[in-house]
Tab-separated table of C-alpha atoms and ligand atoms in Angstrom:
chain	number	residue	atom	x	y	z
A	788	MET	CA	-22.090	-19.426	38.824
A	789	GLY	CA	-19.183	-18.819	36.468
A	790	GLU	CA	-18.161	-15.478	35.008
A	791	PRO	CA	-20.466	-14.355	32.162
A	792	ALA	CA	-18.755	-15.037	28.824
A	793	VAL	CA	-17.266	-11.839	27.375
A	794	GLN	CA	-17.914	-11.404	23.653
A	795	ARG	CA	-14.799	-9.898	22.155
A	796	PRO	CA	-14.705	-8.591	18.574
A	797	ALA	CA	-13.461	-11.115	16.012
A	798	LEU	CA	-10.427	-10.176	13.911
A	799	LEU	CA	-8.505	-11.910	11.168
A	800	LEU	CA	-4.725	-11.431	11.325
A	801	LEU	CA	-2.912	-12.150	8.059
A	802	SER	CA	0.861	-12.397	8.362
A	803	THR	CA	3.154	-11.663	5.417
A	804	GLY	CA	6.612	-11.387	7.047
A	805	GLY	CA	8.768	-8.278	7.366
A	806	THR	CA	10.862	-6.894	10.189
A	807	ILE	CA	7.942	-7.078	12.593
A	808	ALA	CA	8.489	-10.840	12.299
A	809	GLY	CA	12.270	-10.473	12.068
A	810	SER	CA	14.789	-12.378	14.143
A	811	GLY	CA	18.394	-11.307	14.761
A	812	ALA	CA	21.306	-13.162	16.350
A	813	THR	CA	21.495	-10.738	19.289
A	814	SER	CA	19.181	-8.235	20.940
A	815	THR	CA	21.405	-5.337	19.895
A	816	GLN	CA	21.210	-6.049	16.170
A	817	VAL	CA	18.735	-3.749	14.443
A	818	ASN	CA	19.995	-3.899	10.837
A	819	THR	CA	21.110	-7.512	10.505
A	820	TYR	CA	18.353	-10.077	10.930
A	821	ALA	CA	16.144	-12.488	9.032
A	822	ALA	CA	12.861	-10.805	8.057
A	823	GLY	CA	9.679	-12.879	8.287
A	824	ALA	CA	11.294	-15.493	10.517
A	825	LEU	CA	8.527	-15.569	13.150
A	826	SER	CA	4.986	-16.796	12.605
A	827	GLY	CA	1.872	-14.702	13.111
A	828	ASP	CA	1.052	-16.870	16.138
A	829	ALA	CA	4.447	-16.018	17.678
A	830	LEU	CA	3.797	-12.288	17.155
A	831	LEU	CA	0.436	-12.641	18.846
A	832	ALA	CA	1.874	-14.688	21.721
A	833	ALA	CA	4.389	-11.886	22.388
A	834	VAL	CA	1.495	-9.529	23.208
A	835	PRO	CA	-0.756	-11.362	25.700
A	836	GLU	CA	-2.592	-8.077	26.342
A	837	LEU	CA	-4.289	-8.615	22.963
A	838	GLN	CA	-6.401	-11.396	24.450
A	839	GLN	CA	-8.364	-8.768	26.369
A	840	LEU	CA	-9.130	-6.863	23.182
A	841	ALA	CA	-10.214	-9.326	20.525
A	842	THR	CA	-10.542	-12.913	19.417
A	843	ILE	CA	-7.928	-13.148	16.700
A	844	ARG	CA	-7.625	-15.856	14.071
A	845	VAL	CA	-4.156	-15.990	12.504
A	846	GLU	CA	-3.382	-17.083	8.947
A	847	ALA	CA	-0.139	-16.877	6.979
A	848	ILE	CA	-0.110	-15.390	3.498
A	849	ALA	CA	3.695	-15.223	3.196
A	850	SER	CA	6.855	-15.078	5.312
A	851	VAL	CA	9.021	-12.756	3.275
A	852	ASP	CA	10.903	-9.509	3.364
A	853	SER	CA	8.395	-7.177	1.723
A	854	ALA	CA	10.872	-6.441	-1.093
A	855	ASP	CA	10.245	-10.055	-2.129
A	856	LEU	CA	6.475	-9.887	-2.209
A	857	GLN	CA	5.028	-11.085	-5.496
A	858	PHE	CA	1.808	-10.463	-7.388
A	859	ALA	CA	0.754	-13.994	-6.331
A	860	HIS	CA	0.933	-12.899	-2.662
A	861	TRP	CA	-1.126	-9.791	-3.421
A	862	ARG	CA	-3.692	-11.931	-5.204
A	863	LEU	CA	-3.918	-14.326	-2.241
A	864	LEU	CA	-4.256	-11.445	0.207
A	865	VAL	CA	-7.051	-9.785	-1.774
A	866	ALA	CA	-8.921	-13.075	-2.261
A	867	ARG	CA	-8.712	-13.936	1.447
A	868	ILE	CA	-9.915	-10.509	2.620
A	869	ARG	CA	-12.768	-10.426	0.114
A	870	GLU	CA	-13.813	-13.941	1.152
A	871	ALA	CA	-13.596	-13.182	4.886
A	872	PHE	CA	-15.746	-10.059	4.571
A	873	GLN	CA	-18.268	-11.866	2.383
A	874	THR	CA	-18.647	-14.941	4.579
A	875	GLN	CA	-18.155	-13.568	8.111
A	876	PRO	CA	-20.692	-10.919	9.054
A	877	ASP	CA	-19.367	-11.032	12.637
A	878	LEU	CA	-15.802	-10.159	11.590
A	879	ALA	CA	-14.835	-6.712	12.936
A	880	GLY	CA	-11.846	-6.185	10.651
A	881	VAL	CA	-8.554	-7.460	9.280
A	882	VAL	CA	-5.012	-6.760	10.500
A	883	ILE	CA	-2.048	-7.463	8.219
A	884	THR	CA	1.523	-7.735	9.516
A	885	HIS	CA	3.797	-6.498	6.746
A	886	GLY	CA	7.352	-5.411	5.985
A	887	THR	CA	7.659	-1.649	6.052
A	888	ASN	CA	9.526	-1.308	2.736
A	889	THR	CA	6.514	-1.896	0.508
A	890	LEU	CA	3.718	-1.536	3.059
A	891	GLU	CA	2.395	1.563	1.311
A	892	GLU	CA	2.040	-0.272	-2.010
A	893	THR	CA	0.023	-3.090	-0.476
A	894	ALA	CA	-2.114	-0.584	1.450
A	895	TRP	CA	-2.938	1.356	-1.743
A	896	LEU	CA	-3.580	-1.845	-3.721
A	897	LEU	CA	-6.088	-2.984	-1.096
A	898	GLN	CA	-7.671	0.473	-0.997
A	899	LEU	CA	-8.413	0.200	-4.718
A	900	LEU	CA	-9.812	-3.339	-4.434
A	901	ILE	CA	-11.539	-3.953	-1.086
A	902	ASP	CA	-15.007	-2.491	-0.743
A	903	ASP	CA	-16.215	-2.949	2.820
A	904	PRO	CA	-16.661	-0.448	5.633
A	905	ARG	CA	-14.813	-2.713	8.061
A	906	PRO	CA	-11.201	-1.678	8.621
A	907	VAL	CA	-8.196	-3.326	7.045
A	908	VAL	CA	-5.159	-2.243	9.070
A	909	LEU	CA	-1.552	-2.798	8.021
A	910	VAL	CA	1.147	-2.828	10.658
A	911	GLY	CA	4.915	-3.206	10.555
A	912	ALA	CA	7.988	-2.444	12.613
A	913	MET	CA	11.374	-0.878	12.033
A	914	ARG	CA	13.170	-3.081	14.565
A	915	PRO	CA	13.151	-6.881	14.521
A	916	ALA	CA	11.148	-8.714	17.162
A	917	THR	CA	14.385	-9.795	18.888
A	918	ALA	CA	15.768	-6.250	19.303
A	919	LEU	CA	15.939	-4.219	22.490
A	920	SER	CA	13.011	-1.785	22.331
A	921	ALA	CA	11.370	-3.656	19.457
A	922	ASP	CA	8.541	-1.487	18.138
A	923	GLY	CA	6.468	-4.362	16.699
A	924	PRO	CA	4.547	-5.472	19.822
A	925	LEU	CA	3.125	-2.028	20.642
A	926	ASN	CA	2.448	-1.303	16.963
A	927	LEU	CA	0.519	-4.597	16.758
A	928	TYR	CA	-1.437	-3.834	19.920
A	929	GLN	CA	-2.382	-0.398	18.614
A	930	ALA	CA	-3.264	-1.762	15.162
A	931	VAL	CA	-5.747	-4.104	16.852
A	932	GLU	CA	-7.141	-1.220	18.920
A	933	VAL	CA	-7.758	0.660	15.667
A	934	ALA	CA	-9.206	-2.375	13.854
A	935	ILE	CA	-11.857	-2.916	16.540
A	936	ASP	CA	-12.690	0.759	16.953
A	937	PRO	CA	-16.227	1.384	15.594
A	938	GLN	CA	-15.095	4.779	14.327
A	939	ALA	CA	-12.509	3.157	12.069
A	940	ARG	CA	-15.333	1.914	9.855
A	941	GLY	CA	-15.669	3.599	6.479
A	942	ARG	CA	-12.184	5.118	6.495
A	943	GLY	CA	-10.677	2.699	3.993
A	944	VAL	CA	-7.413	0.831	4.378
A	945	LEU	CA	-5.218	2.099	7.216
A	946	ALA	CA	-1.632	1.758	8.469
A	947	VAL	CA	-0.769	2.027	12.162
A	948	LEU	CA	2.796	2.686	13.312
A	949	ASP	CA	4.246	4.679	16.223
A	950	GLY	CA	0.788	5.517	17.554
A	951	GLU	CA	-0.216	7.213	14.298
A	952	ILE	CA	-3.010	6.162	11.952
A	953	HIS	CA	-2.364	6.784	8.267
A	954	GLY	CA	-4.664	6.426	5.256
A	955	ALA	CA	-3.617	4.170	2.355
A	956	ARG	CA	-3.342	6.948	-0.202
A	957	ALA	CA	-0.925	9.186	1.725
A	958	VAL	CA	1.074	6.750	3.841
A	959	THR	CA	4.752	6.747	2.893
A	960	LYS	CA	7.937	5.339	4.352
A	961	VAL	CA	10.309	8.298	4.558
A	962	ALA	CA	13.351	6.930	6.416
A	963	THR	CA	15.548	3.877	6.065
A	964	GLN	CA	15.955	3.252	9.767
A	965	GLY	CA	14.749	4.264	13.183
A	966	VAL	CA	11.180	4.448	14.405
A	967	GLY	CA	9.026	7.339	13.226
A	968	ALA	CA	9.758	6.350	9.625
A	969	PHE	CA	6.209	6.874	8.303
A	970	ARG	CA	4.397	10.012	7.211
A	971	SER	CA	1.179	10.875	5.428
A	972	THR	CA	2.887	13.032	2.832
A	973	GLY	CA	0.973	16.135	1.831
A	974	ALA	CA	-1.435	15.545	4.712
A	975	GLY	CA	-1.327	14.734	8.405
A	976	PRO	CA	-2.170	11.342	9.861
A	977	LEU	CA	-5.884	10.490	10.051
A	978	GLY	CA	-5.650	9.968	13.787
A	979	TRP	CA	-3.630	8.600	16.660
A	980	VAL	CA	-3.748	6.003	19.445
A	981	ASP	CA	-2.772	6.564	23.075
A	982	ASP	CA	-3.765	5.571	26.617
A	983	ALA	CA	-7.063	7.411	26.217
A	984	GLY	CA	-7.975	5.338	23.164
A	985	VAL	CA	-8.243	5.863	19.411
A	986	HIS	CA	-8.675	9.447	18.237
A	987	TRP	CA	-10.053	10.650	14.908
A	988	PRO	CA	-9.928	14.434	14.618
A	989	ALA	CA	-11.999	14.463	11.420
A	990	ALA	CA	-15.183	12.704	10.342
A	991	ALA	CA	-14.852	9.595	8.156
A	992	GLY	CA	-14.846	10.225	4.422
A	993	ALA	CA	-15.027	6.850	2.717
A	994	PRO	CA	-12.335	6.618	0.015
A	995	MET	CA	-13.351	5.343	-3.419
A	996	VAL	CA	-12.845	1.691	-4.388
A	997	PRO	CA	-12.746	1.744	-8.194
A	998	PHE	CA	-11.799	-1.909	-8.667
A	999	ALA	CA	-14.084	-3.503	-6.047
A	1000	ALA	CA	-15.450	-6.040	-8.520
A	1001	LEU	CA	-12.217	-6.654	-10.437
A	1002	PRO	CA	-11.191	-10.330	-10.594
A	1003	LEU	CA	-7.406	-10.796	-10.371
A	1004	SER	CA	-5.967	-13.424	-12.689
A	1005	SER	CA	-2.586	-15.061	-12.160
A	1006	MET	CA	-1.072	-13.130	-15.100
A	1007	TRP	CA	-0.262	-9.529	-14.207
A	1008	PRO	CA	0.960	-6.879	-16.671
A	1009	GLN	CA	4.510	-5.542	-16.704
A	1010	VAL	CA	4.732	-1.955	-15.479
A	1011	ALA	CA	8.141	-0.319	-15.091
A	1012	ILE	CA	9.150	2.784	-13.125
A	1013	LEU	CA	11.787	5.082	-14.655
A	1014	HIS	CA	13.662	7.512	-12.419
A	1015	GLY	CA	14.281	10.988	-13.836
A	1016	CYS	CA	17.815	12.392	-13.710
A	1017	VAL	CA	20.265	14.429	-15.782
A	1018	GLU	CA	20.769	12.757	-19.179
A	1019	PRO	CA	19.183	9.344	-18.578
A	1020	PRO	CA	20.454	6.495	-20.786
A	1021	ALA	CA	18.835	6.892	-24.210
A	1022	ALA	CA	18.562	3.126	-24.719
A	1023	LEU	CA	16.394	2.449	-21.699
A	1024	ILE	CA	12.941	3.468	-22.952
A	1025	PRO	CA	13.244	1.845	-26.427
A	1026	ALA	CA	14.453	-1.337	-24.690
A	1027	LEU	CA	11.421	-1.382	-22.389
A	1028	LEU	CA	9.028	-0.632	-25.253
A	1029	GLN	CA	10.572	-3.348	-27.382
A	1030	ALA	CA	10.289	-5.759	-24.458
A	1031	GLY	CA	6.543	-5.068	-24.514
A	1032	VAL	CA	5.942	-3.339	-21.160
A	1033	GLN	CA	2.274	-2.463	-20.907
A	1034	GLY	CA	2.700	0.383	-18.464
A	1035	LEU	CA	5.341	2.998	-17.662
A	1036	VAL	CA	5.594	5.360	-14.710
A	1037	PHE	CA	7.976	8.270	-15.088
A	1038	THR	CA	9.395	9.602	-11.849
A	1039	GLY	CA	9.849	13.027	-13.349
A	1040	THR	CA	12.059	15.752	-11.947
A	1041	GLY	CA	10.348	18.657	-10.156
A	1042	ALA	CA	6.637	18.673	-10.888
A	1043	GLY	CA	6.921	15.585	-13.115
A	1044	GLN	CA	9.138	16.960	-15.868
A	1045	LEU	CA	10.585	14.609	-18.501
A	1046	SER	CA	13.952	15.153	-20.158
A	1047	ALA	CA	14.366	15.657	-23.919
A	1048	VAL	CA	15.947	12.173	-24.014
A	1049	GLU	CA	12.750	10.654	-22.625
A	1050	ARG	CA	10.369	12.749	-24.720
A	1051	THR	CA	12.267	11.916	-27.908
A	1052	ALA	CA	12.277	8.192	-27.122
A	1053	ILE	CA	8.488	8.181	-26.722
A	1054	ASP	CA	7.956	10.423	-29.744
A	1055	GLN	CA	10.045	8.212	-32.005
A	1056	TRP	CA	8.435	4.943	-30.971
A	1057	ASN	CA	6.065	3.812	-33.693
A	1058	GLY	CA	4.580	0.773	-31.978
A	1059	PRO	CA	1.601	0.821	-29.611
A	1060	LEU	CA	2.252	3.036	-26.608
A	1061	PRO	CA	1.851	1.624	-23.105
A	1062	LEU	CA	-0.364	3.349	-20.533
A	1063	MET	CA	1.907	6.024	-19.029
A	1064	LEU	CA	1.772	8.139	-15.886
A	1065	ARG	CA	4.014	10.976	-14.752
A	1066	ALA	CA	4.781	11.105	-11.041
A	1067	ASN	CA	7.567	13.087	-9.369
A	1068	ARG	CA	10.757	12.434	-7.475
A	1069	CYS	CA	10.299	15.242	-4.897
A	1070	GLY	CA	8.358	13.113	-2.442
A	1071	SER	CA	5.360	15.403	-2.133
A	1072	GLY	CA	3.246	17.791	-4.180
A	1073	PRO	CA	1.102	17.238	-7.266
A	1074	VAL	CA	1.902	16.595	-10.921
A	1075	HIS	CA	-0.584	18.372	-13.177
A	1076	ARG	CA	-1.685	17.911	-16.770
A	1077	CYS	CA	0.678	19.475	-19.316
A	1078	ALA	CA	-0.124	19.875	-23.021
A	1079	ASP	CA	3.299	18.709	-24.271
A	1080	HIS	CA	3.188	15.540	-22.182
A	1081	ALA	CA	-0.469	14.907	-23.058
A	1082	ARG	CA	0.474	15.022	-26.762
A	1083	LEU	CA	2.934	12.183	-26.071
A	1084	GLY	CA	0.226	10.159	-24.333
A	1085	LEU	CA	1.334	10.779	-20.750
A	1086	LEU	CA	-1.184	11.359	-17.970
A	1087	PRO	CA	-0.340	13.053	-14.661
A	1088	ALA	CA	-0.366	10.929	-11.482
A	1089	GLY	CA	-1.485	13.833	-9.284
A	1090	THR	CA	-0.179	13.348	-5.758
A	1091	LEU	CA	0.499	9.626	-6.129
A	1092	SER	CA	4.058	8.494	-5.516
A	1093	PRO	CA	5.648	6.595	-8.425
A	1094	GLN	CA	5.139	3.267	-6.638
A	1095	LYS	CA	1.455	4.004	-6.004
A	1096	ALA	CA	1.011	5.245	-9.579
A	1097	ARG	CA	2.379	1.865	-10.662
A	1098	VAL	CA	-0.184	0.017	-8.514
A	1099	LEU	CA	-2.961	2.070	-10.142
A	1100	LEU	CA	-1.586	1.278	-13.615
A	1101	LEU	CA	-1.368	-2.447	-12.820
A	1102	LEU	CA	-5.050	-2.551	-11.872
A	1103	ALA	CA	-6.081	-0.284	-14.757
A	1104	LEU	CA	-4.342	-2.656	-17.172
A	1105	ILE	CA	-5.904	-5.733	-15.565
A	1106	ALA	CA	-9.274	-4.000	-15.962
A	1107	GLY	CA	-8.508	-3.404	-19.672
A	1108	TYR	CA	-8.515	0.404	-19.418
A	1109	THR	CA	-7.759	2.613	-22.406
A	1110	ARG	CA	-5.940	5.922	-21.872
A	1111	ALA	CA	-9.328	7.696	-21.868
A	1112	ASP	CA	-10.641	5.289	-19.195
A	1113	LEU	CA	-7.562	5.947	-17.080
A	1114	GLU	CA	-8.009	9.680	-17.464
A	1115	GLY	CA	-11.594	9.361	-16.232
A	1116	GLU	CA	-10.449	7.293	-13.246
A	1117	LEU	CA	-7.778	9.828	-12.320
A	1118	GLN	CA	-10.459	12.505	-12.347
A	1119	ARG	CA	-12.890	10.440	-10.251
A	1120	LEU	CA	-10.132	9.710	-7.711
A	1121	GLY	CA	-9.424	13.431	-7.473
A	1122	LEU	CA	-5.910	12.992	-8.840
A	1123	MET	CA	-6.401	15.055	-11.958
A	1124	ALA	CA	-8.278	18.314	-12.392
A	1125	VAL	CA	-11.073	18.136	-14.996
B	2596	LIG	N1	13.058	-5.696	5.418
B	2596	LIG	C1	11.852	-5.255	5.900
B	2596	LIG	C2	10.682	-5.479	4.950
B	2596	LIG	O1	10.222	-6.579	4.871
B	2596	LIG	C3	11.871	-3.873	6.382
B	2596	LIG	C4	10.844	-3.734	7.430
B	2596	LIG	O2	9.921	-4.505	7.546
B	2596	LIG	O3	10.964	-2.747	8.211
B	2596	LIG	O4	10.206	-4.586	4.283
């Protein structure tokens, strides 16, 4: 009699590149390497312990540094995850290997678009796979532990790095190098992973998925981010408006303050105004509604970082939102007080 067959949970691993798949010339190089050089299969092969945890199917979406991700990659990723969840009832979850630089944008995009209780877990690494003390293999192992954990269901899109589990809305890269580069700004991590397993100190509260049914076409709107500073160039905003940007995110100073230069440029524009959000450059804390900015057509992004505010604007524009629709969505998402 042979051993009884063990049924392991089925996972889909989608590789996109990044430092987790990075390869350097020597094991001591941690800054100079080619991102996305290794395949998803190679990453899996480097962690044989994963075979005990799950049956993992690997597919490549891209092999890029995450600064080079394009809307076409995002579209592919969303389509593949939606299809996998629709057609594979036995699938436990999805793991995505991703560059850390824009991981939080992809996580938030997926949070707004993927409506399924099964976990989607993003994972990256700060050191290339070839480095001494590479962090990718353990991060990948722990991401899989989270993805197959029944208690991960209904918690939305997650990111796992350094033994911490972050939610898509709060996860933020806060350091340019070294491990421990991720935080849930304005909140703590949702949980952690260690030898005793996966820990969730709080009950699951399923995040909203406002664009679950939104089809993504190949044409995406243009949304620019402007960074607030002392006396910004006066020509910048009129140039963007004349170029026809459909969305603008202002990274305001302090609690989302705009300069007179910026307010005047918007005030004097007599064409159609783009959808506009005010975020802040402080890195944490909310931006609230303000009568002066509302008069100019600007809505507050709440606690969203400028890059996540941009993701929201992209999807709002694809969905054909008016400013009033966007205001309603900000309220439903708890980003703007009623
Ligand atoms: N260059 C990398 C990226 O693709 C950085 C990283 O993954 O840590 O974002």
